[in-house]
């Protein structure tokens, strides 16, 4: 069975989704979300981009997108937490990556989703 990875914003209504293992993939807690109401199964802040990489990318996102993808992929490969994270995800075939990013398409989350898809494909 193949693994499905979806991306959703934390501010979207989770009632309309079909479930899945919900993984919050931002380093900082989402503004305005209470810990009692925000539904997630795992907070994976240790696999987010480093502060230096995030700040570098946000200084010029338009011209640095491809280089950011490469640098973040390198960080993921070198990350001591990634192996355990992938192991935690393997039993789940429906994974929802949650982010508070306004511009999800140009955030780190699609890069992480692609990386995880390559690690979780059987």
mmCIF file of C-alpha atoms in Angstrom:
data_model
loop_
_atom_site.group_PDB
_atom_site.id
_atom_site.type_symbol
_atom_site.label_atom_id
_atom_site.label_comp_id
_atom_site.label_asym_id
_atom_site.label_seq_id
_atom_site.Cartn_x
_atom_site.Cartn_y
_atom_site.Cartn_z
ATOM 1 C CA UNK A 1 0.000 0.000 0.000
ATOM 2 C CA UNK A 2 1.382 3.390 -0.943
ATOM 3 C CA UNK A 3 1.576 6.292 1.439
ATOM 4 C CA UNK A 4 -0.499 9.386 0.746
ATOM 5 C CA UNK A 5 0.904 12.696 1.990
ATOM 6 C CA UNK A 6 -1.357 15.736 2.038
ATOM 7 C CA UNK A 7 -0.653 19.307 3.101
ATOM 8 C CA UNK A 8 -3.160 21.419 5.012
ATOM 9 C CA UNK A 9 -3.071 24.721 6.844
ATOM 10 C CA UNK A 10 -3.698 24.516 10.572
ATOM 11 C CA UNK A 11 -6.375 27.188 10.198
ATOM 12 C CA UNK A 12 -8.464 25.051 7.823
ATOM 13 C CA UNK A 13 -11.371 23.130 9.285
ATOM 14 C CA UNK A 14 -10.179 19.569 10.014
ATOM 15 C CA UNK A 15 -13.803 18.388 10.021
ATOM 16 C CA UNK A 16 -13.810 18.212 6.226
ATOM 17 C CA UNK A 17 -10.817 15.927 5.959
ATOM 18 C CA UNK A 18 -10.830 12.175 5.806
ATOM 19 C CA UNK A 19 -8.607 11.807 8.853
ATOM 20 C CA UNK A 20 -5.043 10.707 8.550
ATOM 21 C CA UNK A 21 -2.040 10.954 10.852
ATOM 22 C CA UNK A 22 -1.739 14.701 11.451
ATOM 23 C CA UNK A 23 1.820 16.034 11.740
ATOM 24 C CA UNK A 24 2.457 19.668 12.619
ATOM 25 C CA UNK A 25 5.647 20.631 10.745
ATOM 26 C CA UNK A 26 6.398 24.211 11.839
ATOM 27 C CA UNK A 27 8.992 25.160 14.430
ATOM 28 C CA UNK A 28 6.792 27.728 16.183
ATOM 29 C CA UNK A 29 3.309 27.242 17.634
ATOM 30 C CA UNK A 30 0.637 28.650 15.268
ATOM 31 C CA UNK A 31 -0.634 32.082 16.248
ATOM 32 C CA UNK A 32 -4.137 32.044 17.653
ATOM 33 C CA UNK A 33 -4.433 28.254 18.003
ATOM 34 C CA UNK A 34 -5.167 26.825 21.429
ATOM 35 C CA UNK A 35 -3.482 23.611 22.480
ATOM 36 C CA UNK A 36 -6.869 22.239 23.525
ATOM 37 C CA UNK A 37 -8.554 22.736 20.131
ATOM 38 C CA UNK A 38 -5.723 22.200 17.626
ATOM 39 C CA UNK A 39 -5.753 18.550 16.592
ATOM 40 C CA UNK A 40 -2.412 16.996 15.671
ATOM 41 C CA UNK A 41 -0.830 13.628 16.396
ATOM 42 C CA UNK A 42 2.830 14.645 16.258
ATOM 43 C CA UNK A 43 4.726 17.939 16.355
ATOM 44 C CA UNK A 44 7.829 17.517 14.200
ATOM 45 C CA UNK A 45 9.627 20.784 14.883
ATOM 46 C CA UNK A 46 13.040 19.080 14.713
ATOM 47 C CA UNK A 47 12.721 18.487 10.960
ATOM 48 C CA UNK A 48 11.967 22.080 9.995
ATOM 49 C CA UNK A 49 14.583 24.271 8.278
ATOM 50 C CA UNK A 50 17.276 25.749 10.492
ATOM 51 C CA UNK A 51 16.762 29.335 11.590
ATOM 52 C CA UNK A 52 19.684 30.464 9.413
ATOM 53 C CA UNK A 53 18.270 28.756 6.303
ATOM 54 C CA UNK A 54 14.743 30.044 6.947
ATOM 55 C CA UNK A 55 15.953 33.636 7.417
ATOM 56 C CA UNK A 56 18.181 33.425 4.315
ATOM 57 C CA UNK A 57 15.284 32.148 2.209
ATOM 58 C CA UNK A 58 12.763 34.706 3.459
ATOM 59 C CA UNK A 59 15.131 37.554 2.611
ATOM 60 C CA UNK A 60 14.599 36.837 -1.131
ATOM 61 C CA UNK A 61 12.107 34.028 -1.672
ATOM 62 C CA UNK A 62 11.504 34.788 -5.346
ATOM 63 C CA UNK A 63 15.102 34.247 -6.422
ATOM 64 C CA UNK A 64 16.138 31.590 -3.911
ATOM 65 C CA UNK A 65 13.404 28.963 -4.259
ATOM 66 C CA UNK A 66 15.408 26.257 -6.036
ATOM 67 C CA UNK A 67 18.520 26.840 -3.948
ATOM 68 C CA UNK A 68 16.362 26.685 -0.806
ATOM 69 C CA UNK A 69 14.958 23.311 -1.917
ATOM 70 C CA UNK A 70 18.488 21.955 -2.347
ATOM 71 C CA UNK A 71 19.796 23.374 0.933
ATOM 72 C CA UNK A 72 16.779 22.151 2.930
ATOM 73 C CA UNK A 73 17.100 18.702 1.359
ATOM 74 C CA UNK A 74 20.752 18.667 2.475
ATOM 75 C CA UNK A 75 19.694 19.664 5.995
ATOM 76 C CA UNK A 76 17.151 16.848 6.053
ATOM 77 C CA UNK A 77 19.764 14.322 4.951
ATOM 78 C CA UNK A 78 22.105 15.469 7.736
ATOM 79 C CA UNK A 79 19.368 15.787 10.388
ATOM 80 C CA UNK A 80 19.851 13.373 13.292
ATOM 81 C CA UNK A 81 16.073 13.351 13.936
ATOM 82 C CA UNK A 82 14.935 12.371 10.439
ATOM 83 C CA UNK A 83 15.446 8.625 10.791
ATOM 84 C CA UNK A 84 13.265 8.432 13.900
ATOM 85 C CA UNK A 85 10.680 10.689 12.258
ATOM 86 C CA UNK A 86 10.447 8.472 9.163
ATOM 87 C CA UNK A 87 10.180 5.406 11.422
ATOM 88 C CA UNK A 88 7.260 7.026 13.272
ATOM 89 C CA UNK A 89 5.494 7.743 9.977
ATOM 90 C CA UNK A 90 5.960 4.314 8.354
ATOM 91 C CA UNK A 91 2.913 2.629 9.956
ATOM 92 C CA UNK A 92 0.656 5.398 8.615
ATOM 93 C CA UNK A 93 -0.520 5.353 5.015
ATOM 94 C CA UNK A 94 -2.456 8.623 5.171
ATOM 95 C CA UNK A 95 -0.311 11.494 6.454
ATOM 96 C CA UNK A 96 -1.377 15.122 6.746
ATOM 97 C CA UNK A 97 1.401 17.698 7.081
ATOM 98 C CA UNK A 98 0.059 20.754 8.917
ATOM 99 C CA UNK A 99 1.504 24.247 8.640
ATOM 100 C CA UNK A 100 0.561 27.788 9.594
ATOM 101 C CA UNK A 101 2.350 29.219 6.537
ATOM 102 C CA UNK A 102 0.254 31.654 4.506
ATOM 103 C CA UNK A 103 2.000 30.754 1.244
ATOM 104 C CA UNK A 104 2.155 26.985 1.618
ATOM 105 C CA UNK A 105 3.292 26.389 -1.970
ATOM 106 C CA UNK A 106 6.493 28.394 -1.387
ATOM 107 C CA UNK A 107 7.144 27.189 2.161
ATOM 108 C CA UNK A 108 9.316 24.331 3.387
ATOM 109 C CA UNK A 109 6.374 21.951 3.570
ATOM 110 C CA UNK A 110 6.244 20.805 -0.100
ATOM 111 C CA UNK A 111 9.983 20.118 0.079
ATOM 112 C CA UNK A 112 9.463 18.043 3.223
ATOM 113 C CA UNK A 113 6.502 16.237 1.621
ATOM 114 C CA UNK A 114 8.603 15.276 -1.421
ATOM 115 C CA UNK A 115 11.459 14.144 0.802
ATOM 116 C CA UNK A 116 9.145 12.014 2.950
ATOM 117 C CA UNK A 117 7.446 10.512 -0.094
ATOM 118 C CA UNK A 118 10.825 9.280 -1.317
ATOM 119 C CA UNK A 119 11.647 7.797 2.091
ATOM 120 C CA UNK A 120 8.241 6.180 2.641
ATOM 121 C CA UNK A 121 7.709 4.641 -0.789
ATOM 122 C CA UNK A 122 7.822 0.867 -0.657
#
